[in-house]
Coordinates of N, CA and C in Angstrom, one line a residue:
M183 N 3.3 75.5 -101.7 CA 3.3 76.9 -101.8 C 2.2 77.3 -102.7
A184 N 1.9 76.6 -103.8 CA 0.9 77.1 -104.8 C -0.5 77.0 -104.2
V185 N -0.6 76.1 -103.3 CA -2.0 75.9 -102.7 C -2.3 77.1 -101.6
T186 N -1.1 77.5 -100.9 CA -1.2 78.5 -99.9 C -1.4 79.8 -100.7
V187 N -0.8 80.2 -101.8 CA -1.1 81.4 -102.6 C -2.4 81.5 -103.0
S188 N -3.0 80.4 -103.6 CA -4.3 80.4 -104.0 C -5.3 80.6 -102.9
L189 N -5.1 79.9 -101.7 CA -5.9 80.2 -100.6 C -5.9 81.6 -100.1
V190 N -4.7 82.2 -100.1 CA -4.6 83.6 -99.8 C -5.5 84.6 -100.7
A191 N -5.3 84.2 -102.1 CA -6.2 84.9 -102.9 C -7.6 84.8 -102.7
L192 N -8.0 83.5 -102.4 CA -9.5 83.2 -102.3 C -10.1 83.9 -101.1
F193 N -9.2 83.8 -100.0 CA -9.7 84.3 -98.6 C -9.6 85.9 -98.7
G194 N -8.7 86.4 -99.5 CA -8.5 88.0 -99.6 C -9.6 88.5 -100.5
L195 N -10.0 87.8 -101.5 CA -11.2 88.2 -102.3 C -12.4 88.2 -101.5
V196 N -12.8 87.1 -100.8 CA -14.0 87.0 -100.0 C -13.9 88.1 -99.0
L197 N -12.9 88.3 -98.3 CA -12.8 89.3 -97.2 C -13.0 90.8 -97.9
F198 N -12.4 90.9 -99.0 CA -12.7 92.2 -99.7 C -14.1 92.6 -99.9
F199 N -14.8 91.5 -100.5 CA -16.3 91.6 -100.8 C -17.1 91.7 -99.5
L200 N -16.8 91.1 -98.4 CA -17.4 91.2 -97.1 C -17.2 92.5 -96.6
L201 N -16.1 93.0 -96.6 CA -15.8 94.5 -96.1 C -16.5 95.6 -97.0
R202 N -16.5 95.3 -98.2 CA -17.2 96.2 -99.2 C -18.7 96.2 -98.9
S203 N -19.3 95.1 -98.6 CA -20.7 95.0 -98.4 C -21.1 95.3 -97.0
R204 N -20.1 95.6 -96.2 CA -20.3 95.9 -94.7 C -21.1 94.8 -94.0
T205 N -20.7 93.5 -94.5 CA -21.4 92.3 -93.9 C -20.1 91.7 -92.9
L206 N -20.2 92.4 -91.7 CA -19.2 92.0 -90.8 C -19.8 91.1 -89.7
G207 N -19.4 90.0 -89.5 CA -19.9 89.1 -88.4 C -18.8 88.0 -88.1
Y208 N -19.4 86.9 -87.6 CA -18.5 85.8 -87.3 C -17.9 85.2 -88.5
G209 N -18.6 85.1 -89.6 CA -18.1 84.6 -90.8 C -16.9 85.5 -91.4
A210 N -17.2 86.8 -91.3 CA -16.1 87.7 -91.7 C -14.8 87.6 -90.9
A211 N -15.0 87.4 -89.6 CA -13.9 87.2 -88.7 C -13.1 86.0 -89.0
F212 N -13.9 84.9 -89.3 CA -13.2 83.7 -89.7 C -12.4 83.8 -91.0
I213 N -13.0 84.4 -92.0 CA -12.3 84.7 -93.2 C -11.1 85.6 -93.0
A214 N -11.2 86.6 -92.1 CA -10.0 87.4 -91.9 C -8.8 86.7 -91.2
V215 N -9.3 85.8 -90.2 CA -8.2 85.0 -89.6 C -7.6 84.1 -90.5
M216 N -8.4 83.4 -91.3 CA -7.8 82.4 -92.3 C -6.9 83.1 -93.3
F217 N -7.4 84.3 -93.8 CA -6.5 85.1 -94.7 C -5.2 85.5 -94.0
G218 N -5.1 85.9 -92.8 CA -4.0 86.2 -92.1 C -3.1 85.0 -91.9
F219 N -3.7 83.9 -91.7 CA -2.9 82.7 -91.3 C -2.2 82.2 -92.6
F220 N -2.9 82.2 -93.7 CA -2.3 81.6 -95.0 C -1.5 82.7 -95.5
L221 N -1.7 84.1 -95.3 CA -0.7 85.1 -95.8 C 0.6 84.9 -95.1
A222 N 0.5 84.5 -93.8 CA 1.8 84.5 -93.0 C 2.7 83.3 -93.6
S223 N 2.0 82.3 -94.4 CA 2.8 81.3 -94.8 C 3.4 81.6 -96.2
T224 N 3.1 82.7 -96.8 CA 3.7 83.1 -98.1 C 5.0 83.9 -98.0
G225 N 5.6 84.2 -99.1 CA 6.8 85.1 -99.1 C 6.5 86.5 -98.7
A226 N 5.3 86.8 -98.7 CA 4.8 88.2 -98.4 C 5.0 88.5 -96.8
S227 N 5.2 87.4 -96.1 CA 5.3 87.7 -94.6 C 6.4 88.5 -94.3
T228 N 7.6 88.5 -94.9 CA 8.8 89.2 -94.5 C 8.6 90.5 -94.7
P229 N 8.2 91.0 -95.9 CA 7.9 92.5 -96.2 C 6.9 93.0 -95.3
I230 N 5.8 92.4 -95.0 CA 4.7 92.8 -94.1 C 5.3 93.0 -92.7
N231 N 6.1 92.1 -92.2 CA 6.8 92.2 -90.9 C 7.7 93.5 -90.9
Q232 N 8.5 93.6 -91.9 CA 9.3 94.8 -92.0 C 8.6 96.1 -92.1
L233 N 7.4 96.2 -92.9 CA 6.7 97.4 -92.8 C 6.1 97.7 -91.5
A234 N 5.4 96.6 -90.8 CA 4.9 96.8 -89.6 C 5.9 97.3 -88.5
R235 N 7.2 96.7 -88.5 CA 8.3 97.2 -87.6 C 8.6 98.6 -87.9
A236 N 8.7 99.1 -89.2 CA 9.0 100.4 -89.5 C 8.1 101.4 -89.0
V237 N 6.7 101.1 -89.2 CA 5.6 102.0 -88.7 C 5.7 102.0 -87.1
I238 N 5.9 100.8 -86.5 CA 6.1 100.9 -85.0 C 7.2 101.8 -84.5
D239 N 8.2 101.5 -85.2 CA 9.5 102.4 -84.8 C 9.4 103.9 -85.2
A240 N 8.5 104.2 -86.1 CA 8.3 105.6 -86.5 C 7.3 106.4 -85.6
L241 N 6.5 105.6 -85.0 CA 5.5 106.2 -84.1 C 5.9 107.1 -83.0
P242 N 7.1 106.7 -82.3 CA 7.5 107.6 -81.2 C 8.1 108.8 -81.7
N243 N 8.5 109.0 -83.0 CA 9.0 110.1 -83.6 C 8.1 111.1 -84.2
L244 N 6.8 110.8 -84.0 CA 5.7 111.8 -84.5 C 5.7 112.9 -83.7

């Protein structure tokens, strides 16, 4: 768990700087995929899934 959280922080930080500098390419796509993969392994996956489900359920009501 500790390694997963630190990898999420590392990939999240790198992705933040890539997006901020508008350097989007194959490397940024790899970083984004790895960030998502390791984020799904943390305890943050349940609240993220719940938030996504709430947004999807709210869209037809707009």
